[in-house]
Amino acid sequence: MGLRRVSIVTFAASCFGLVAGESSYAAANCSPSIAPSPPIPFGPRGSGNSTRCEGFFKAPIAGRLFDLVSFTKGLPAIPPQNVSEIQLSPDVPVQSELTIVARSISASEFYLMSATVAPGDKLVWPLNDVVLQQNGPRSQIGLLGHFIESDGTQVFVALAGANASTSDIQFRVRTTATVLNLKMRWRPDDASGVFVAWNLTKKKAQAGEVIDLNLSALPVGRQFIEIAGTPSNSPVATSIGLHLVR
């Protein structure tokens, strides 16, 4: 059976966020490719280290078979209980500008927050503006952080809060169609890296299902992860590759 690999430029990275080169302390310059939508239209919000783009947008066109929807360490479920502000920063130091994205995990809700953060800085995210509003997002929200290297490589890093624990890492993907034999493997992210054996995660995942992948065996440092599965309506397996550091 063949394996078709697709590139992993995330939905958020390809469509959303501040225009490249804008610092986290400049006025938010939200991507014109996003079509704002009620009840709280996507647009610029905040100032200083709370500068971001946030709100609801019109439904996008379906993309890959898998979507990475959250990579965090020690963060509570969002929306949280009795918390009006969250401070976000990378779990490990990065030397490049970091893009932080929050989005509804549910495939039927189209909420997004996007911001850029300078190296060594953090995003102060006030939840009262949108998330905790009566007409704010209803589903759980996933969080992603990534930076772009000089050669264009997109590298993911776990996002941590001010009081993150040392062990609670969450890595979640969502399927866009029914997938059989969902599996994962990884290797060191260098030219000489050798993959470990495939690890079967789930024999059948329904369309729109969110799956927690266990990274406890993943070594610390820079890694390349491959996630693969076979759509129920196709004989050809599909995979995505992800660069990450932890």
Short mmCIF file of C-alpha atoms in Angstrom, two decimals:
data_model
loop_
_atom_site.label_atom_id
_atom_site.label_comp_id
_atom_site.label_asym_id
_atom_site.label_seq_id
_atom_site.Cartn_x
_atom_site.Cartn_y
_atom_site.Cartn_z
CA MET A 1 0.00 0.00 0.00
CA GLY A 2 1.38 3.40 -0.96
CA LEU A 3 1.88 6.31 1.42
CA ARG A 4 1.09 9.83 0.28
CA ARG A 5 2.84 12.51 2.34
CA VAL A 6 1.43 16.03 2.42
CA SER A 7 3.24 19.15 3.56
CA ILE A 8 2.47 20.48 7.01
CA VAL A 9 1.88 24.17 6.72
CA THR A 10 -0.80 24.59 9.32
CA PHE A 11 -4.18 26.10 8.70
CA ALA A 12 -3.22 28.92 11.05
CA ALA A 13 0.19 29.56 9.52
CA SER A 14 -1.06 29.64 5.95
CA CYS A 15 -4.07 31.84 6.54
CA PHE A 16 -3.91 33.73 9.80
CA GLY A 17 -2.06 36.04 12.07
CA LEU A 18 -0.12 39.24 12.07
CA VAL A 19 1.66 40.21 8.88
CA ALA A 20 5.28 39.00 8.95
CA GLY A 21 7.63 41.54 10.41
CA GLU A 22 5.10 43.17 12.73
CA SER A 23 6.28 43.08 16.34
CA SER A 24 4.01 42.07 19.19
CA TYR A 25 3.96 45.72 20.34
CA ALA A 26 2.87 47.18 17.00
CA ALA A 27 -0.77 47.63 16.08
CA ALA A 28 -2.27 44.31 15.01
CA ASN A 29 -2.25 44.04 11.22
CA CYS A 30 -4.64 41.15 10.67
CA SER A 31 -4.47 39.04 7.53
CA PRO A 32 -6.82 40.31 4.80
CA SER A 33 -7.42 36.70 3.72
CA ILE A 34 -9.65 36.18 6.77
CA ALA A 35 -13.34 36.94 6.26
CA PRO A 36 -14.71 38.19 9.62
CA SER A 37 -18.04 36.80 10.75
CA PRO A 38 -20.59 37.41 13.53
CA PRO A 39 -21.13 37.25 16.43
CA ILE A 40 -17.74 38.83 17.27
CA PRO A 41 -15.91 39.44 13.97
CA PHE A 42 -12.22 38.59 13.67
CA GLY A 43 -10.10 41.74 13.91
CA PRO A 44 -7.38 43.65 15.80
CA ARG A 45 -7.60 43.78 19.60
CA GLY A 46 -5.48 44.86 22.54
CA SER A 47 -2.21 46.77 22.80
CA GLY A 48 1.29 46.26 24.18
CA ASN A 49 1.92 42.61 25.01
CA SER A 50 -1.80 41.88 24.51
CA THR A 51 -1.77 42.88 20.83
CA ARG A 52 -3.49 40.23 18.73
CA CYS A 53 -6.14 39.42 16.12
CA GLU A 54 -9.19 37.64 17.52
CA GLY A 55 -12.79 36.75 16.76
CA PHE A 56 -14.95 34.61 14.50
CA PHE A 57 -14.40 34.02 10.77
CA LYS A 58 -16.23 32.40 7.88
CA ALA A 59 -15.82 28.66 7.39
CA PRO A 60 -12.61 27.73 5.53
CA ILE A 61 -12.27 25.18 2.78
CA ALA A 62 -11.42 21.72 4.11
CA GLY A 63 -7.75 20.85 3.90
CA ARG A 64 -5.66 17.86 4.95
CA LEU A 65 -6.75 14.56 6.47
CA PHE A 66 -5.18 15.56 9.80
CA ASP A 67 -4.94 18.91 11.56
CA LEU A 68 -2.72 19.64 14.53
CA VAL A 69 -5.02 21.57 16.89
CA SER A 70 -3.15 21.88 20.20
CA PHE A 71 0.37 21.54 21.65
CA THR A 72 0.63 22.76 25.24
CA LYS A 73 2.34 22.06 28.54
CA GLY A 74 0.59 22.43 31.87
CA LEU A 75 -2.22 24.67 30.62
CA PRO A 76 -5.84 24.40 31.80
CA ALA A 77 -8.72 23.65 29.48
CA ILE A 78 -9.84 26.80 27.66
CA PRO A 79 -12.25 28.45 28.37
CA PRO A 80 -11.06 27.98 31.98
CA GLN A 81 -12.95 28.33 35.25
CA ASN A 82 -12.58 31.64 37.12
CA VAL A 83 -9.66 32.89 35.01
CA SER A 84 -9.89 36.13 33.03
CA GLU A 85 -6.31 36.29 31.70
CA ILE A 86 -3.71 33.77 30.51
CA GLN A 87 -0.02 34.45 29.93
CA LEU A 88 1.47 32.37 27.13
CA SER A 89 5.10 31.71 26.25
CA PRO A 90 7.09 28.86 24.66
CA ASP A 91 7.99 25.94 26.91
CA VAL A 92 11.59 26.10 25.66
CA PRO A 93 13.51 29.25 24.64
CA VAL A 94 13.32 30.16 20.96
CA GLN A 95 15.46 32.68 19.11
CA SER A 96 12.89 33.62 16.50
CA GLU A 97 9.59 35.49 16.54
CA LEU A 98 6.89 33.11 17.77
CA THR A 99 3.39 32.90 16.32
CA ILE A 100 0.73 31.95 18.87
CA VAL A 101 -2.62 30.68 17.61
CA ALA A 102 -5.78 29.74 19.51
CA ARG A 103 -8.70 28.18 17.64
CA SER A 104 -11.86 26.23 18.33
CA ILE A 105 -11.11 22.52 18.40
CA SER A 106 -14.60 21.73 17.14
CA ALA A 107 -14.77 21.51 13.34
CA SER A 108 -18.14 23.30 13.38
CA GLU A 109 -17.03 26.49 15.17
CA PHE A 110 -14.77 29.11 13.60
CA TYR A 111 -13.09 31.11 16.32
CA LEU A 112 -9.45 32.25 16.06
CA MET A 113 -6.88 34.26 18.00
CA SER A 114 -3.44 34.95 16.54
CA ALA A 115 -0.48 36.98 17.79
CA THR A 116 3.28 37.28 17.33
CA VAL A 117 5.68 37.37 20.27
CA ALA A 118 9.31 38.53 20.25
CA PRO A 119 12.02 36.14 21.57
CA GLY A 120 11.98 36.05 25.36
CA ASP A 121 8.59 37.75 25.55
CA LYS A 122 5.09 36.47 26.35
CA LEU A 123 1.52 37.11 25.26
CA VAL A 124 -0.90 38.39 27.88
CA TRP A 125 -4.26 37.16 26.59
CA PRO A 126 -7.34 38.81 28.16
CA LEU A 127 -10.22 36.34 27.90
CA ASN A 128 -13.00 38.82 28.68
CA ASP A 129 -12.77 40.47 25.25
CA VAL A 130 -14.06 37.47 23.28
CA VAL A 131 -13.63 34.06 24.91
CA LEU A 132 -15.73 34.74 28.01
CA GLN A 133 -18.38 36.82 26.27
CA GLN A 134 -21.91 35.41 26.28
CA ASN A 135 -21.71 34.96 22.51
CA GLY A 136 -18.07 33.82 22.57
CA PRO A 137 -16.77 30.37 21.52
CA ARG A 138 -18.66 27.40 22.92
CA SER A 139 -16.22 24.61 22.20
CA GLN A 140 -12.85 23.92 23.80
CA ILE A 141 -9.99 25.99 22.39
CA GLY A 142 -6.68 24.56 21.22
CA LEU A 143 -3.35 26.43 21.36
CA LEU A 144 -0.36 26.22 19.03
CA GLY A 145 2.99 27.99 18.91
CA HIS A 146 5.40 27.90 16.00
CA PHE A 147 8.32 29.78 14.48
CA ILE A 148 9.69 29.86 10.94
CA GLU A 149 13.37 29.20 10.29
CA SER A 150 15.42 31.01 7.63
CA ASP A 151 14.87 28.15 5.17
CA GLY A 152 11.09 28.32 5.65
CA THR A 153 10.81 25.30 7.98
CA GLN A 154 7.88 25.57 10.38
CA VAL A 155 8.82 24.36 13.88
CA PHE A 156 6.27 23.79 16.64
CA VAL A 157 6.94 24.36 20.33
CA ALA A 158 4.65 23.65 23.27
CA LEU A 159 2.97 26.68 24.80
CA ALA A 160 3.14 27.00 28.57
CA GLY A 161 1.30 29.17 31.06
CA ALA A 162 2.67 31.11 34.03
CA ASN A 163 2.13 28.17 36.41
CA ALA A 164 2.73 25.25 34.05
CA SER A 165 3.38 21.83 35.53
CA THR A 166 6.49 19.88 34.55
CA SER A 167 4.80 16.87 32.96
CA ASP A 168 1.37 17.66 31.51
CA ILE A 169 2.03 17.82 27.75
CA GLN A 170 -0.98 17.80 25.44
CA PHE A 171 -0.55 17.08 21.72
CA ARG A 172 -3.85 16.81 19.85
CA VAL A 173 -4.80 16.21 16.22
CA ARG A 174 -8.21 16.29 14.56
CA THR A 175 -9.30 14.24 11.55
CA THR A 176 -11.31 15.71 8.68
CA ALA A 177 -12.58 12.30 7.50
CA THR A 178 -12.91 8.78 8.91
CA VAL A 179 -9.37 7.39 9.27
CA LEU A 180 -8.24 3.78 9.70
CA ASN A 181 -5.05 2.67 11.46
CA LEU A 182 -3.95 6.06 12.75
CA LYS A 183 -0.28 5.74 13.70
CA MET A 184 2.76 7.83 14.64
CA ARG A 185 6.54 7.57 14.54
CA TRP A 186 9.44 9.97 15.10
CA ARG A 187 13.15 10.50 14.62
CA PRO A 188 15.76 13.12 15.56
CA ASP A 189 15.28 16.11 13.27
CA ASP A 190 18.61 15.91 11.47
CA ALA A 191 20.04 14.31 8.35
CA SER A 192 21.19 11.17 10.19
CA GLY A 193 18.00 10.65 12.22
CA VAL A 194 16.42 7.16 12.10
CA PHE A 195 12.70 6.59 12.69
CA VAL A 196 11.48 4.47 15.58
CA ALA A 197 8.88 1.81 14.69
CA TRP A 198 5.32 2.92 13.93
CA ASN A 199 3.09 3.17 17.00
CA LEU A 200 -0.58 2.38 16.30
CA THR A 201 -2.62 5.08 18.05
CA LYS A 202 -6.16 4.18 17.00
CA LYS A 203 -7.67 1.57 14.66
CA LYS A 204 -10.52 3.82 13.60
CA ALA A 205 -11.04 7.56 14.13
CA GLN A 206 -14.28 9.21 13.08
CA ALA A 207 -14.43 12.38 10.98
CA GLY A 208 -13.94 15.41 13.22
CA GLU A 209 -12.62 13.33 16.12
CA VAL A 210 -9.91 14.88 18.31
CA ILE A 211 -7.18 12.44 19.33
CA ASP A 212 -4.59 12.91 22.08
CA LEU A 213 -1.19 11.59 21.00
CA ASN A 214 1.19 10.49 23.72
CA LEU A 215 4.61 12.17 23.50
CA SER A 216 5.97 10.76 26.76
CA ALA A 217 8.51 8.58 24.93
CA LEU A 218 9.66 11.43 22.68
CA PRO A 219 13.23 12.52 23.54
CA VAL A 220 13.89 16.11 24.60
CA GLY A 221 15.19 18.34 21.82
CA ARG A 222 14.44 18.75 18.15
CA GLN A 223 12.32 15.93 16.67
CA PHE A 224 10.47 15.12 13.45
CA ILE A 225 7.09 13.40 13.88
CA GLU A 226 5.16 11.60 11.16
CA ILE A 227 1.45 10.87 11.58
CA ALA A 228 -0.24 8.54 9.10
CA GLY A 229 -3.55 6.87 8.42
CA THR A 230 -5.79 5.58 5.64
CA PRO A 231 -9.03 7.35 4.73
CA SER A 232 -11.94 4.92 4.89
CA ASN A 233 -12.83 5.73 1.27
CA SER A 234 -9.31 5.31 -0.16
CA PRO A 235 -6.70 2.51 -0.36
CA VAL A 236 -3.83 5.01 -0.14
CA ALA A 237 -2.47 6.00 3.27
CA THR A 238 -1.76 9.67 3.90
CA SER A 239 0.84 11.13 6.24
CA ILE A 240 1.93 14.52 7.55
CA GLY A 241 5.30 15.48 8.96
CA LEU A 242 5.84 17.89 11.84
CA HIS A 243 9.03 19.53 13.08
CA LEU A 244 8.96 20.27 16.80
CA VAL A 245 11.20 21.02 19.73
CA ARG A 246 10.60 20.17 23.39
#
